[in-house]
Amino acid sequence: MHLRIVAVGKKMPDWVQTGVTEYSKRLPRDMRLEWVEVPPAKRQQGGSEAQFREHEAAAIERQLKEGGTLVALDVAGKIVATEDIADSLAGWQMNGDKVTLLIGGPDGLHPPLLSRCQQRWSLGRITLPHPLVRVVLAEQLYRAWSLNAGHPYHRG
């Protein structure tokens, strides 16, 4: 299975890349994560959050492939547990789905883009910095895989 993560953001700090790489390389060859960065909108004086989201949505749209499942990370989405992510992974693997997960910019994802998503996940009601979201997502995808595989990493 190939999971694509399209994330708004500039070059991340080294600790983010280290964390994402660590969890990504723990996954087996048949569960690959591809990270695609899109530049954030320039926060110009006089611009609105809606304009910034619209600009970022256009950049995200250019990275989307035809078909497949879209999942948005969205603070207003369904709070997901590791088991929920594991269930989604198992279903996607069984169906051979092409899956893209979306991480928006500081203003979130543009509503029309959100409406295209089949799922909207929230990692909780706390506010996480966007760089940390990447590491948490990579770890949770690895943990979900380990749960499905009966690997001892997940003991929860």
Tab-separated table of C-alpha atoms in Angstrom:
chain	number	residue	atom	x	y	z
A	1	MET	CA	0.000	0.000	0.000
A	2	HIS	CA	1.147	3.491	-0.809
A	3	LEU	CA	-0.014	6.345	1.422
A	4	ARG	CA	0.552	9.858	0.179
A	5	ILE	CA	0.628	12.724	2.674
A	6	VAL	CA	0.241	16.189	1.181
A	7	ALA	CA	1.180	18.800	3.764
A	8	VAL	CA	1.238	22.576	3.653
A	9	GLY	CA	4.530	23.849	4.985
A	10	LYS	CA	8.056	24.909	4.278
A	11	LYS	CA	11.152	22.871	4.890
A	12	MET	CA	10.673	21.340	8.301
A	13	PRO	CA	13.234	21.412	11.114
A	14	ASP	CA	15.659	18.498	11.269
A	15	TRP	CA	13.885	16.920	14.259
A	16	VAL	CA	10.687	16.628	12.194
A	17	GLN	CA	12.448	14.963	9.294
A	18	THR	CA	14.244	12.640	11.732
A	19	GLY	CA	10.955	11.585	13.360
A	20	VAL	CA	9.072	11.138	10.099
A	21	THR	CA	11.953	9.178	8.580
A	22	GLU	CA	12.277	6.953	11.651
A	23	TYR	CA	8.634	5.850	11.621
A	24	SER	CA	8.464	5.646	7.830
A	25	LYS	CA	11.453	3.309	7.629
A	26	ARG	CA	9.960	1.010	10.274
A	27	LEU	CA	7.071	0.236	7.944
A	28	PRO	CA	7.411	-2.790	5.674
A	29	ARG	CA	8.130	-2.287	1.981
A	30	ASP	CA	4.500	-2.904	1.086
A	31	MET	CA	3.388	0.044	3.275
A	32	ARG	CA	5.104	3.108	1.888
A	33	LEU	CA	4.629	6.720	2.982
A	34	GLU	CA	5.237	9.491	0.460
A	35	TRP	CA	5.475	13.026	1.831
A	36	VAL	CA	4.653	15.915	-0.504
A	37	GLU	CA	5.119	19.482	0.707
A	38	VAL	CA	3.221	22.397	-0.768
A	39	PRO	CA	4.214	25.969	0.033
A	40	PRO	CA	2.042	27.920	2.440
A	41	ALA	CA	0.284	31.034	1.211
A	42	LYS	CA	2.222	34.210	1.851
A	43	ARG	CA	0.560	35.912	4.772
A	44	GLN	CA	0.353	39.396	3.323
A	45	GLN	CA	-1.148	42.270	5.183
A	46	GLY	CA	-4.745	42.702	4.108
A	47	GLY	CA	-5.169	39.045	3.158
A	48	SER	CA	-7.859	36.961	4.808
A	49	GLU	CA	-7.749	33.438	6.227
A	50	ALA	CA	-10.206	32.401	3.506
A	51	GLN	CA	-7.864	33.707	0.800
A	52	PHE	CA	-4.892	31.906	2.363
A	53	ARG	CA	-6.866	28.634	2.553
A	54	GLU	CA	-8.020	29.035	-1.053
A	55	HIS	CA	-4.443	29.610	-2.263
A	56	GLU	CA	-3.177	26.564	-0.341
A	57	ALA	CA	-6.085	24.439	-1.591
A	58	ALA	CA	-5.095	25.218	-5.183
A	59	ALA	CA	-1.533	24.058	-4.437
A	60	ILE	CA	-2.863	20.884	-2.777
A	61	GLU	CA	-5.219	20.188	-5.699
A	62	ARG	CA	-2.254	20.235	-8.093
A	63	GLN	CA	-0.724	17.376	-6.083
A	64	LEU	CA	-3.807	15.149	-6.019
A	65	LYS	CA	-4.086	12.106	-8.246
A	66	GLU	CA	-7.311	11.024	-9.908
A	67	GLY	CA	-9.549	8.803	-7.802
A	68	GLY	CA	-8.657	7.360	-4.467
A	69	THR	CA	-9.574	8.201	-0.924
A	70	LEU	CA	-8.955	11.617	0.606
A	71	VAL	CA	-8.539	12.005	4.350
A	72	ALA	CA	-8.230	15.447	5.922
A	73	LEU	CA	-6.577	16.119	9.226
A	74	ASP	CA	-9.020	18.629	10.620
A	75	VAL	CA	-9.425	19.923	14.160
A	76	ALA	CA	-13.214	19.714	13.690
A	77	GLY	CA	-13.069	16.148	12.354
A	78	LYS	CA	-13.799	12.897	14.142
A	79	ILE	CA	-11.362	12.264	16.975
A	80	VAL	CA	-9.617	9.069	15.940
A	81	ALA	CA	-8.038	6.428	18.125
A	82	THR	CA	-5.175	4.255	16.949
A	83	GLU	CA	-7.676	1.437	16.485
A	84	ASP	CA	-9.752	3.629	14.127
A	85	ILE	CA	-6.666	4.339	12.035
A	86	ALA	CA	-5.806	0.620	12.040
A	87	ASP	CA	-9.336	-0.227	10.845
A	88	SER	CA	-9.054	2.342	8.046
A	89	LEU	CA	-5.634	0.988	7.013
A	90	ALA	CA	-6.951	-2.573	6.936
A	91	GLY	CA	-9.909	-1.547	4.768
A	92	TRP	CA	-7.761	0.440	2.376
A	93	GLN	CA	-5.318	-2.434	2.048
A	94	MET	CA	-8.108	-4.931	1.438
A	95	ASN	CA	-9.683	-2.729	-1.242
A	96	GLY	CA	-6.397	-1.658	-2.811
A	97	ASP	CA	-7.346	1.989	-2.277
A	98	LYS	CA	-5.051	4.839	-3.209
A	99	VAL	CA	-5.078	7.089	-0.156
A	100	THR	CA	-4.001	10.687	0.284
A	101	LEU	CA	-3.947	12.346	3.694
A	102	LEU	CA	-4.082	16.151	3.806
A	103	ILE	CA	-2.469	18.427	6.372
A	104	GLY	CA	-3.492	22.051	5.939
A	105	GLY	CA	-1.707	25.238	6.827
A	106	PRO	CA	-2.113	27.362	9.945
A	107	ASP	CA	-5.609	28.419	8.879
A	108	GLY	CA	-6.774	24.869	8.159
A	109	LEU	CA	-8.087	23.440	4.905
A	110	HIS	CA	-10.382	25.254	2.485
A	111	PRO	CA	-14.052	24.130	2.961
A	112	PRO	CA	-14.536	22.976	-0.674
A	113	LEU	CA	-11.447	20.776	-0.318
A	114	LEU	CA	-12.694	19.432	3.022
A	115	SER	CA	-16.026	18.554	1.413
A	116	ARG	CA	-14.219	16.282	-1.088
A	117	CYS	CA	-12.685	14.197	1.699
A	118	GLN	CA	-14.216	10.838	2.551
A	119	GLN	CA	-12.901	11.090	6.111
A	120	ARG	CA	-11.928	13.930	8.421
A	121	TRP	CA	-9.681	12.985	11.317
A	122	SER	CA	-8.831	14.990	14.384
A	123	LEU	CA	-5.794	14.014	16.424
A	124	GLY	CA	-7.515	15.499	19.466
A	125	ARG	CA	-8.777	18.787	20.747
A	126	ILE	CA	-5.350	20.089	21.735
A	127	THR	CA	-3.598	22.404	19.318
A	128	LEU	CA	-0.491	20.807	17.873
A	129	PRO	CA	2.130	22.714	15.908
A	130	HIS	CA	2.091	21.640	12.270
A	131	PRO	CA	5.617	20.177	12.357
A	132	LEU	CA	4.643	17.959	15.292
A	133	VAL	CA	1.491	16.803	13.472
A	134	ARG	CA	3.716	15.209	10.837
A	135	VAL	CA	5.652	13.207	13.419
A	136	VAL	CA	2.494	12.190	15.301
A	137	LEU	CA	0.811	11.110	12.055
A	138	ALA	CA	3.836	9.055	10.958
A	139	GLU	CA	3.996	7.389	14.379
A	140	GLN	CA	0.271	6.653	14.411
A	141	LEU	CA	0.377	5.136	10.931
A	142	TYR	CA	3.236	2.906	12.067
A	143	ARG	CA	1.395	2.046	15.298
A	144	ALA	CA	-1.797	1.240	13.347
A	145	TRP	CA	0.169	-1.011	10.996
A	146	SER	CA	1.821	-2.743	13.988
A	147	LEU	CA	-1.583	-3.317	15.590
A	148	ASN	CA	-2.912	-4.930	12.399
A	149	ALA	CA	0.250	-7.007	11.983
A	150	GLY	CA	0.230	-8.236	15.597
A	151	HIS	CA	3.600	-6.588	16.120
A	152	PRO	CA	4.460	-5.966	19.793
A	153	TYR	CA	5.050	-2.210	19.295
A	154	HIS	CA	1.384	-1.531	20.065
A	155	ARG	CA	0.522	-2.774	23.510
A	156	GLY	CA	-2.169	-0.207	24.242
